[in-house]
PDB file of C-alpha atoms in Angstrom:
ATOM      1  CA  MET B  29     211.780  27.751  37.803  1.00 49.00           C
ATOM      2  CA  THR B  30     213.327  27.800  41.229  1.00 53.00           C
ATOM      3  CA  THR B  31     213.044  25.363  44.041  1.00 54.00           C
ATOM      4  CA  PHE B  32     210.907  26.540  46.941  1.00 54.00           C
ATOM      5  CA  ARG B  33     211.181  24.900  50.327  1.00 58.00           C
ATOM      6  CA  ARG B  34     208.572  25.504  52.957  1.00 59.00           C
ATOM      7  CA  PRO B  35     209.973  26.918  56.183  1.00 64.00           C
ATOM      8  CA  LEU B  36     210.077  24.746  59.265  1.00 71.00           C
ATOM      9  CA  GLY B  37     207.154  25.898  61.340  1.00 77.00           C
ATOM     10  CA  MET B  38     205.631  24.959  64.662  1.00 85.00           C
ATOM     11  CA  ARG B  39     203.652  22.134  63.034  1.00 86.00           C
ATOM     12  CA  PHE B  40     206.851  20.416  61.874  1.00 86.00           C
ATOM     13  CA  TRP B  41     208.390  20.511  65.347  1.00 89.00           C
ATOM     14  CA  LEU B  42     205.196  19.306  67.027  1.00 92.00           C
ATOM     15  CA  ILE B  43     205.006  16.360  64.636  1.00 90.00           C
ATOM     16  CA  THR B  44     208.695  15.628  65.225  1.00 92.00           C
ATOM     17  CA  LEU B  45     208.216  15.707  68.995  1.00 94.00           C
ATOM     18  CA  ALA B  46     205.167  13.444  68.796  1.00 94.00           C
ATOM     19  CA  ALA B  47     207.018  10.983  66.549  1.00 95.00           C
ATOM     20  CA  VAL B  48     210.059  10.849  68.827  1.00 96.00           C
ATOM     21  CA  VAL B  49     207.919  10.356  71.928  1.00 96.00           C
ATOM     22  CA  GLY B  50     205.854   7.676  70.188  1.00 96.00           C
ATOM     23  CA  MET B  51     208.939   5.790  69.021  1.00 96.00           C
ATOM     24  CA  LEU B  52     210.540   5.981  72.467  1.00 97.00           C
ATOM     25  CA  VAL B  53     207.377   4.728  74.167  1.00 97.00           C
ATOM     26  CA  THR B  54     206.772   1.848  71.755  1.00 97.00           C
ATOM     27  CA  ALA B  55     210.447   0.833  71.782  1.00 97.00           C
ATOM     28  CA  SER B  56     210.418   0.861  75.594  1.00 97.00           C
ATOM     29  CA  LEU B  57     207.277  -1.265  75.654  1.00 97.00           C
ATOM     30  CA  GLY B  58     208.888  -3.700  73.229  1.00 97.00           C
ATOM     31  CA  ARG B  59     211.984  -3.993  75.419  1.00 97.00           C
ATOM     32  CA  TRP B  60     209.767  -4.460  78.483  1.00 97.00           C
ATOM     33  CA  GLN B  61     207.970  -7.327  76.767  1.00 96.00           C
ATOM     34  CA  LEU B  62     211.341  -8.895  75.936  1.00 96.00           C
ATOM     35  CA  SER B  63     212.349  -8.662  79.596  1.00 95.00           C
ATOM     36  CA  ARG B  64     209.045 -10.268  80.585  1.00 94.00           C
ATOM     37  CA  ALA B  65     209.711 -13.033  78.070  1.00 93.00           C
ATOM     38  CA  ALA B  66     213.142 -13.614  79.628  1.00 93.00           C
ATOM     39  CA  GLN B  67     211.540 -13.856  83.074  1.00 92.00           C
ATOM     40  CA  LYS B  68     208.935 -16.289  81.787  1.00 90.00           C
ATOM     41  CA  GLU B  69     211.646 -18.372  80.111  1.00 92.00           C
ATOM     42  CA  ALA B  70     213.420 -18.653  83.450  1.00 90.00           C
ATOM     43  CA  LEU B  71     210.119 -19.627  85.081  1.00 86.00           C
ATOM     44  CA  GLN B  72     209.431 -22.200  82.370  1.00 87.00           C
ATOM     45  CA  ALA B  73     212.912 -23.660  82.817  1.00 89.00           C
ATOM     46  CA  MET B  74     212.243 -23.955  86.551  1.00 87.00           C
ATOM     47  CA  LEU B  75     208.889 -25.680  85.939  1.00 84.00           C
ATOM     48  CA  ASP B  76     210.490 -28.090  83.473  1.00 86.00           C
ATOM     49  CA  ALA B  77     213.253 -28.847  85.965  1.00 88.00           C
ATOM     50  CA  ARG B  78     210.678 -29.604  88.659  1.00 86.00           C
ATOM     51  CA  GLY B  79     208.834 -31.920  86.312  1.00 85.00           C
ATOM     52  CA  ARG B  80     212.041 -33.914  85.724  1.00 88.00           C
ATOM     53  CA  MET B  81     212.759 -34.344  89.428  1.00 89.00           C
ATOM     54  CA  PRO B  82     212.103 -37.744  91.020  1.00 89.00           C
ATOM     55  CA  ALA B  83     208.552 -38.341  92.162  1.00 87.00           C
ATOM     56  CA  MET B  84     207.902 -37.583  95.807  1.00 89.00           C
ATOM     57  CA  ASP B  85     205.311 -38.992  98.184  1.00 85.00           C
ATOM     58  CA  GLY B  86     202.749 -37.272 100.353  1.00 83.00           C
ATOM     59  CA  ARG B  87     205.057 -36.626 103.297  1.00 81.00           C
ATOM     60  CA  ALA B  88     206.357 -33.390 101.786  1.00 80.00           C
ATOM     61  CA  LEU B  89     202.801 -32.101 101.363  1.00 82.00           C
ATOM     62  CA  LEU B  90     201.749 -33.039 104.878  1.00 81.00           C
ATOM     63  CA  SER B  91     204.799 -31.343 106.385  1.00 79.00           C
ATOM     64  CA  LEU B  92     203.599 -27.940 105.159  1.00 76.00           C
ATOM     65  CA  PRO B  93     201.750 -25.663 107.602  1.00 73.00           C
ATOM     66  CA  PRO B  94     197.984 -25.336 106.967  1.00 67.00           C
ATOM     67  CA  GLY B  95     198.230 -21.723 105.870  1.00 61.00           C
ATOM     68  CA  GLY B  96     200.829 -22.428 103.213  1.00 59.00           C
ATOM     69  CA  THR B  97     204.207 -20.696 102.951  1.00 62.00           C
ATOM     70  CA  SER B  98     206.811 -19.868 100.354  1.00 67.00           C
ATOM     71  CA  GLU B  99     208.000 -23.445 100.832  1.00 72.00           C
ATOM     72  CA  ALA B 100     204.687 -24.640  99.395  1.00 75.00           C
ATOM     73  CA  ALA B 101     205.339 -22.729  96.172  1.00 78.00           C
ATOM     74  CA  THR B 102     208.559 -24.699  95.637  1.00 82.00           C
ATOM     75  CA  LEU B 103     206.563 -27.942  95.430  1.00 86.00           C
ATOM     76  CA  VAL B 104     204.067 -26.818  92.796  1.00 87.00           C
ATOM     77  CA  HIS B 105     204.371 -28.845  89.538  1.00 88.00           C
ATOM     78  CA  ARG B 106     206.459 -31.546  91.227  1.00 91.00           C
ATOM     79  CA  VAL B 107     205.583 -35.114  90.267  1.00 91.00           C
ATOM     80  CA  VAL B 108     204.007 -36.991  93.167  1.00 92.00           C
ATOM     81  CA  VAL B 109     202.822 -40.537  93.823  1.00 92.00           C
ATOM     82  CA  LEU B 110     200.309 -41.053  96.633  1.00 92.00           C
ATOM     83  CA  GLU B 111     198.911 -44.164  98.267  1.00 91.00           C
ATOM     84  CA  GLY B 112     195.734 -44.070 100.263  1.00 92.00           C
ATOM     85  CA  ARG B 113     191.979 -44.533 100.421  1.00 93.00           C
ATOM     86  CA  TRP B 114     189.409 -42.287  98.803  1.00 94.00           C
ATOM     87  CA  LEU B 115     186.923 -40.433 100.993  1.00 94.00           C
ATOM     88  CA  PRO B 116     184.020 -40.310  98.497  1.00 92.00           C
ATOM     89  CA  GLU B 117     181.580 -38.832 101.006  1.00 93.00           C
ATOM     90  CA  HIS B 118     183.534 -35.577 100.699  1.00 94.00           C
ATOM     91  CA  THR B 119     183.683 -35.523  96.887  1.00 94.00           C
ATOM     92  CA  VAL B 120     183.041 -32.067  95.421  1.00 95.00           C
ATOM     93  CA  TYR B 121     182.012 -31.190  91.855  1.00 94.00           C
ATOM     94  CA  LEU B 122     183.246 -27.815  90.638  1.00 94.00           C
ATOM     95  CA  ASP B 123     180.743 -26.446  88.147  1.00 91.00           C
ATOM     96  CA  ASN B 124     181.316 -24.545  84.891  1.00 90.00           C
ATOM     97  CA  ARG B 125     184.731 -26.072  84.246  1.00 92.00           C
ATOM     98  CA  GLN B 126     185.774 -26.733  80.663  1.00 90.00           C
ATOM     99  CA  MET B 127     187.899 -29.394  79.076  1.00 91.00           C
ATOM    100  CA  ASN B 128     188.429 -29.534  75.316  1.00 88.00           C
ATOM    101  CA  GLY B 129     185.865 -26.760  74.963  1.00 88.00           C
ATOM    102  CA  ARG B 130     183.064 -28.666  76.719  1.00 90.00           C
ATOM    103  CA  PRO B 131     181.489 -27.494  80.007  1.00 90.00           C
ATOM    104  CA  GLY B 132     181.194 -29.862  82.923  1.00 92.00           C
ATOM    105  CA  PHE B 133     182.573 -30.643  86.375  1.00 94.00           C
ATOM    106  CA  PHE B 134     186.006 -30.958  87.885  1.00 95.00           C
ATOM    107  CA  VAL B 135     185.779 -33.880  90.325  1.00 95.00           C
ATOM    108  CA  LEU B 136     187.702 -33.396  93.577  1.00 96.00           C
ATOM    109  CA  THR B 137     187.992 -36.163  96.177  1.00 96.00           C
ATOM    110  CA  PRO B 138     190.103 -36.229  99.366  1.00 95.00           C
ATOM    111  CA  LEU B 139     192.602 -39.084  99.639  1.00 95.00           C
ATOM    112  CA  GLN B 140     193.416 -40.434 103.114  1.00 93.00           C
ATOM    113  CA  LEU B 141     197.099 -41.309 102.919  1.00 92.00           C
ATOM    114  CA  THR B 142     198.402 -44.628 104.201  1.00 86.00           C
ATOM    115  CA  GLY B 143     201.835 -46.020 104.896  1.00 72.00           C
ATOM    116  CA  GLY B 144     203.159 -42.856 106.502  1.00 68.00           C
ATOM    117  CA  PRO B 145     202.095 -39.801 108.465  1.00 67.00           C
ATOM    118  CA  ALA B 146     198.334 -39.479 108.812  1.00 75.00           C
ATOM    119  CA  GLY B 147     196.922 -36.810 106.572  1.00 88.00           C
ATOM    120  CA  VAL B 148     194.623 -36.044 103.668  1.00 92.00           C
ATOM    121  CA  VAL B 149     195.372 -34.619 100.228  1.00 93.00           C
ATOM    122  CA  LEU B 150     192.658 -33.194  97.990  1.00 95.00           C
ATOM    123  CA  VAL B 151     193.004 -34.734  94.522  1.00 96.00           C
ATOM    124  CA  GLN B 152     191.719 -33.091  91.354  1.00 95.00           C
ATOM    125  CA  ARG B 153     190.742 -36.386  89.774  1.00 94.00           C
ATOM    126  CA  GLY B 154     189.517 -35.254  86.370  1.00 94.00           C
ATOM    127  CA  TRP B 155     186.635 -33.843  84.354  1.00 94.00           C
ATOM    128  CA  VAL B 156     183.175 -35.218  83.656  1.00 93.00           C
ATOM    129  CA  PRO B 157     180.289 -33.743  81.604  1.00 91.00           C
ATOM    130  CA  ARG B 158     177.177 -32.645  83.420  1.00 84.00           C
ATOM    131  CA  ASN B 159     173.531 -33.501  82.787  1.00 82.00           C
ATOM    132  CA  PHE B 160     172.002 -30.354  81.298  1.00 78.00           C
ATOM    133  CA  GLN B 161     168.474 -31.763  81.501  1.00 80.00           C
ATOM    134  CA  ASP B 162     168.788 -32.085  85.285  1.00 80.00           C
ATOM    135  CA  ARG B 163     171.462 -29.695  86.469  1.00 74.00           C
ATOM    136  CA  THR B 164     171.247 -30.981  90.059  1.00 76.00           C
ATOM    137  CA  GLN B 165     172.019 -34.582  89.088  1.00 81.00           C
ATOM    138  CA  LEU B 166     175.459 -35.744  90.116  1.00 85.00           C
ATOM    139  CA  PRO B 167     177.455 -37.834  87.627  1.00 85.00           C
ATOM    140  CA  GLN B 168     178.328 -41.388  88.575  1.00 86.00           C
ATOM    141  CA  VAL B 169     182.064 -41.637  89.228  1.00 89.00           C
ATOM    142  CA  PRO B 170     183.267 -45.084  90.383  1.00 86.00           C
ATOM    143  CA  THR B 171     185.249 -44.556  93.584  1.00 88.00           C
ATOM    144  CA  PRO B 172     186.482 -47.522  95.646  1.00 86.00           C
ATOM    145  CA  GLN B 173     186.168 -46.581  99.297  1.00 82.00           C
ATOM    146  CA  ASP B 174     187.935 -49.321 101.245  1.00 83.00           C
ATOM    147  CA  GLN B 175     190.645 -50.083  98.706  1.00 89.00           C
ATOM    148  CA  VAL B 176     194.147 -48.664  98.847  1.00 91.00           C
ATOM    149  CA  VAL B 177     194.859 -46.938  95.543  1.00 91.00           C
ATOM    150  CA  ARG B 178     197.985 -45.484  94.020  1.00 91.00           C
ATOM    151  CA  VAL B 179     197.534 -42.011  92.531  1.00 92.00           C
ATOM    152  CA  ALA B 180     200.114 -40.426  90.237  1.00 92.00           C
ATOM    153  CA  GLY B 181     199.948 -36.728  89.480  1.00 93.00           C
ATOM    154  CA  ARG B 182     201.567 -33.370  89.975  1.00 92.00           C
ATOM    155  CA  VAL B 183     201.340 -30.920  92.827  1.00 92.00           C
ATOM    156  CA  ALA B 184     199.112 -27.922  92.173  1.00 90.00           C
ATOM    157  CA  ALA B 185     197.531 -25.023  93.977  1.00 87.00           C
ATOM    158  CA  ALA B 186     193.815 -24.954  94.679  1.00 87.00           C
ATOM    159  CA  PRO B 187     191.576 -24.859  91.568  1.00 88.00           C
ATOM    160  CA  SER B 188     191.230 -21.429  90.001  1.00 85.00           C
ATOM    161  CA  ARG B 189     188.323 -19.340  91.203  1.00 85.00           C
ATOM    162  CA  LEU B 190     185.459 -18.350  88.928  1.00 82.00           C
ATOM    163  CA  TYR B 191     183.146 -15.399  89.397  1.00 71.00           C
ATOM    164  CA  GLU B 192     180.045 -16.355  91.348  1.00 66.00           C
ATOM    165  CA  PHE B 193     176.874 -14.498  92.273  1.00 62.00           C
ATOM    166  CA  GLY B 194     175.498 -14.322  95.780  1.00 57.00           C
ATOM    167  CA  SER B 195     177.366 -14.908  98.991  1.00 49.00           C
ATOM    168  CA  GLY B 196     179.463 -17.754  97.580  1.00 46.00           C
ATOM    169  CA  ASP B 197     178.596 -20.056 100.479  1.00 47.00           C
ATOM    170  CA  THR B 198     180.543 -23.209  99.746  1.00 43.00           C
ATOM    171  CA  SER B 199     178.499 -25.278 102.180  1.00 42.00           C
ATOM    172  CA  THR B 200     175.417 -25.128  99.982  1.00 42.00           C
ATOM    173  CA  GLY B 201     176.864 -24.365  96.585  1.00 43.00           C
ATOM    174  CA  GLY B 202     173.903 -22.123  95.827  1.00 44.00           C
ATOM    175  CA  HIS B 203     171.557 -25.060  95.173  1.00 43.00           C
ATOM    176  CA  GLY B 204     168.632 -26.365  97.120  1.00 39.00           C
ATOM    177  CA  ALA B 205     168.150 -29.857  95.735  1.00 37.00           C
ATOM    178  CA  GLN B 206     169.161 -32.830  97.801  1.00 36.00           C
ATOM    179  CA  GLY B 207     172.783 -33.754  97.252  1.00 39.00           C
ATOM    180  CA  SER B 208     173.496 -30.701  95.149  1.00 44.00           C
ATOM    181  CA  SER B 209     175.494 -29.083  97.961  1.00 77.00           C
ATOM    182  CA  ARG B 210     178.378 -31.052  96.497  1.00 87.00           C
ATOM    183  CA  ILE B 211     178.065 -28.971  93.324  1.00 90.00           C
ATOM    184  CA  ARG B 212     180.021 -25.795  93.873  1.00 92.00           C
ATOM    185  CA  GLN B 213     181.375 -22.929  91.858  1.00 90.00           C
ATOM    186  CA  ASN B 214     184.616 -22.572  93.835  1.00 92.00           C
ATOM    187  CA  LEU B 215     186.401 -24.312  96.663  1.00 92.00           C
ATOM    188  CA  ASP B 216     188.556 -22.685  99.315  1.00 91.00           C
ATOM    189  CA  LEU B 217     190.931 -25.176 100.908  1.00 90.00           C
ATOM    190  CA  ALA B 218     190.943 -23.496 104.317  1.00 89.00           C
ATOM    191  CA  ALA B 219     187.137 -23.323 104.436  1.00 91.00           C
ATOM    192  CA  PHE B 220     186.840 -26.912 103.200  1.00 93.00           C
ATOM    193  CA  ARG B 221     189.296 -28.049 105.881  1.00 91.00           C
ATOM    194  CA  THR B 222     187.136 -26.410 108.546  1.00 91.00           C
ATOM    195  CA  GLU B 223     183.900 -27.734 107.036  1.00 92.00           C
ATOM    196  CA  THR B 224     185.014 -31.367 106.816  1.00 91.00           C
ATOM    197  CA  GLY B 225     187.367 -31.494 109.789  1.00 91.00           C
ATOM    198  CA  LEU B 226     189.968 -33.227 107.619  1.00 92.00           C
ATOM    199  CA  ALA B 227     193.688 -32.607 108.067  1.00 88.00           C
ATOM    200  CA  LEU B 228     194.039 -31.342 104.512  1.00 90.00           C
ATOM    201  CA  ALA B 229     197.399 -30.454 103.013  1.00 89.00           C
ATOM    202  CA  PRO B 230     197.597 -26.810 101.819  1.00 88.00           C
ATOM    203  CA  LEU B 231     198.195 -27.967  98.226  1.00 90.00           C
ATOM    204  CA  THR B 232     196.268 -30.257  95.907  1.00 92.00           C
ATOM    205  CA  VAL B 233     197.325 -32.950  93.452  1.00 94.00           C
ATOM    206  CA  VAL B 234     196.198 -33.022  89.819  1.00 94.00           C
ATOM    207  CA  GLN B 235     195.768 -36.679  88.912  1.00 94.00           C
ATOM    208  CA  THR B 236     197.384 -37.633  85.607  1.00 90.00           C
ATOM    209  CA  GLY B 237     196.627 -41.363  85.391  1.00 80.00           C
ATOM    210  CA  GLU B 238     194.170 -44.025  86.472  1.00 74.00           C
ATOM    211  CA  ALA B 239     194.238 -44.792  90.183  1.00 69.00           C
ATOM    212  CA  GLY B 240     195.283 -48.378  90.718  1.00 58.00           C
ATOM    213  CA  GLY B 241     194.445 -49.263  87.133  1.00 54.00           C
ATOM    214  CA  ALA B 242     190.702 -48.910  87.790  1.00 60.00           C
ATOM    215  CA  GLY B 243     188.805 -46.928  85.176  1.00 73.00           C
ATOM    216  CA  ASP B 244     186.655 -44.121  86.528  1.00 81.00           C
ATOM    217  CA  GLY B 245     185.466 -42.559  83.265  1.00 83.00           C
ATOM    218  CA  LEU B 246     187.105 -39.206  83.978  1.00 91.00           C
ATOM    219  CA  GLN B 247     188.945 -37.180  81.359  1.00 91.00           C
ATOM    220  CA  ARG B 248     192.362 -35.842  82.271  1.00 92.00           C
ATOM    221  CA  ASP B 249     193.349 -33.744  79.286  1.00 90.00           C
ATOM    222  CA  TRP B 250     194.763 -31.078  81.573  1.00 89.00           C
ATOM    223  CA  PRO B 251     196.235 -28.001  79.890  1.00 82.00           C
ATOM    224  CA  VAL B 252     199.977 -28.099  79.431  1.00 79.00           C
ATOM    225  CA  VAL B 253     201.746 -26.157  82.138  1.00 74.00           C
ATOM    226  CA  GLY B 254     203.406 -23.174  80.483  1.00 72.00           C
ATOM    227  CA  ALA B 255     204.614 -19.713  81.404  1.00 70.00           C
ATOM    228  CA  GLY B 256     203.310 -18.013  78.242  1.00 80.00           C
ATOM    229  CA  VAL B 257     206.670 -17.024  76.749  1.00 87.00           C
ATOM    230  CA  ASP B 258     205.435 -16.853  73.146  1.00 89.00           C
ATOM    231  CA  LYS B 259     202.762 -14.334  74.099  1.00 92.00           C
ATOM    232  CA  HIS B 260     205.349 -11.807  75.254  1.00 94.00           C
ATOM    233  CA  TYR B 261     207.460 -12.271  72.129  1.00 94.00           C
ATOM    234  CA  GLY B 262     204.340 -11.600  70.080  1.00 95.00           C
ATOM    235  CA  TYR B 263     203.621  -8.405  72.007  1.00 96.00           C
ATOM    236  CA  ALA B 264     207.243  -7.299  71.609  1.00 96.00           C
ATOM    237  CA  PHE B 265     207.030  -7.832  67.843  1.00 97.00           C
ATOM    238  CA  GLN B 266     203.897  -5.688  67.703  1.00 97.00           C
ATOM    239  CA  TRP B 267     205.447  -2.834  69.690  1.00 97.00           C
ATOM    240  CA  PHE B 268     208.682  -2.840  67.677  1.00 97.00           C
ATOM    241  CA  GLY B 269     206.669  -3.044  64.471  1.00 97.00           C
ATOM    242  CA  LEU B 270     204.624  -0.009  65.512  1.00 97.00           C
ATOM    243  CA  CYS B 271     207.831   1.841  66.382  1.00 97.00           C
ATOM    244  CA  GLY B 272     209.290   1.065  62.962  1.00 96.00           C
ATOM    245  CA  LEU B 273     206.075   2.113  61.229  1.00 96.00           C
ATOM    246  CA  MET B 274     206.095   5.490  62.968  1.00 96.00           C
ATOM    247  CA  ALA B 275     209.731   5.985  61.981  1.00 95.00           C
ATOM    248  CA  LEU B 276     209.019   5.176  58.328  1.00 95.00           C
ATOM    249  CA  LEU B 277     205.987   7.456  58.180  1.00 94.00           C
ATOM    250  CA  TYR B 278     207.909  10.293  59.792  1.00 93.00           C
ATOM    251  CA  VAL B 279     210.868   9.942  57.403  1.00 92.00           C
ATOM    252  CA  TRP B 280     208.613   9.835  54.352  1.00 90.00           C
ATOM    253  CA  PHE B 281     206.239  12.679  55.141  1.00 87.00           C
ATOM    254  CA  GLN B 282     208.523  14.980  57.137  1.00 86.00           C
ATOM    255  CA  ILE B 283     211.904  14.485  55.441  1.00 83.00           C
ATOM    256  CA  VAL B 284     211.617  12.865  52.020  1.00 84.00           C
ATOM    257  CA  ARG B 285     208.640  14.875  50.786  1.00 80.00           C
ATOM    258  CA  ARG B 286     209.813  18.084  52.451  1.00 75.00           C
ATOM    259  CA  PHE B 287     213.543  18.156  51.706  1.00 73.00           C
ATOM    260  CA  ILE B 288     214.499  15.500  49.158  1.00 71.00           C
ATOM    261  CA  ARG B 289     211.508  15.884  46.868  1.00 63.00           C
ATOM    262  CA  PRO B 290     210.519  19.502  47.427  1.00 60.00           C
ATOM    263  CA  ARG B 291     207.758  21.073  45.427  1.00 55.00           C
ATOM    264  CA  SER B 292     208.885  23.367  42.644  1.00 49.00           C
ATOM    265  CA  GLN B 293     207.149  26.694  42.312  1.00 49.00           C
ATOM    266  CA  PRO B 294     207.816  29.586  39.866  1.00 51.00           C
ATOM    267  CA  ALA B 295     209.941  32.405  41.182  1.00 49.00           C
ATOM    268  CA  PRO B 296     208.024  35.597  42.053  1.00 51.00           C
TER     269      PRO B 296
END
C-alpha cells in the first residue's frame, strides 16, 4: 500500500481564491461594523452629555432661523423648560403612531411663550388611543387655554414622517368629516408655520412631564434616545463569525482531508 495524493488542480485553486476573497470581504465588513459602532458610541456620548447639561429656556429655540441650520442640530436632545400658554385651536393629531405597541395619535399643540421674546414652540405633548369605531372622532385632551403652564421636555426635530397615500395635503389630512382636518398623517413645520401664521421655532419639544401639574391623560412613554451601538456590534459578530466559519471549512476540506489525512490507494 502506498499513499496517493491527488494533484492540485484548477478546482483547488478556484476554491482557495473564493475562500480568500470571502474571508477578506467578511472580515472587512466586520471591521466596518466596528468602526460604525465606534462612531455611534461617540454620538451616544454626545447625546448623554447634552442630556446632562442644565435646562435651557425657549430663547435658544426662538433665536434659530426658520429654515434651521447646523446650529439647530446642536440643540437636539437638550433638556428645556418652557413657560407659556397653549394654543389648542391649532392642536394636531398625528395618526398611526404607536406607543407600547398600541396604535393611536401623537398630540401636538403650539405653546405661546411668555416672559421673554415672543414666539411659539410646537410641543409633542404625548400619545392617546384613537376611537376605532369612529375614526374621525377626536379624543378629549384637557388643555387650559388662558393659563400659563410650565412644560418640561427635551428638544427634538419634527416628528418622523410616515408613508401616506395621495397628495399628502396637510391642510385637510385626507379626511372629509368636520374637525378631522386636525387628524394628519405627517406634519411639516415649514408648511404648518405658513398655514397657521405662527412664529414657530424650527425645532419641537417632546414633553416629558405634566404641564403645571395638571393631568391631561396623555401617555409619555417615549422611546429611549439611543444611537444603536449594540446593533453594530451584533452585525460585526456575525461577519467575523462567518469569516471564521469559512476559514474552518476551507482548512478541513482543502488541507486536512487532502494533505494530512490523504486517501490510501494500492500501488499500480
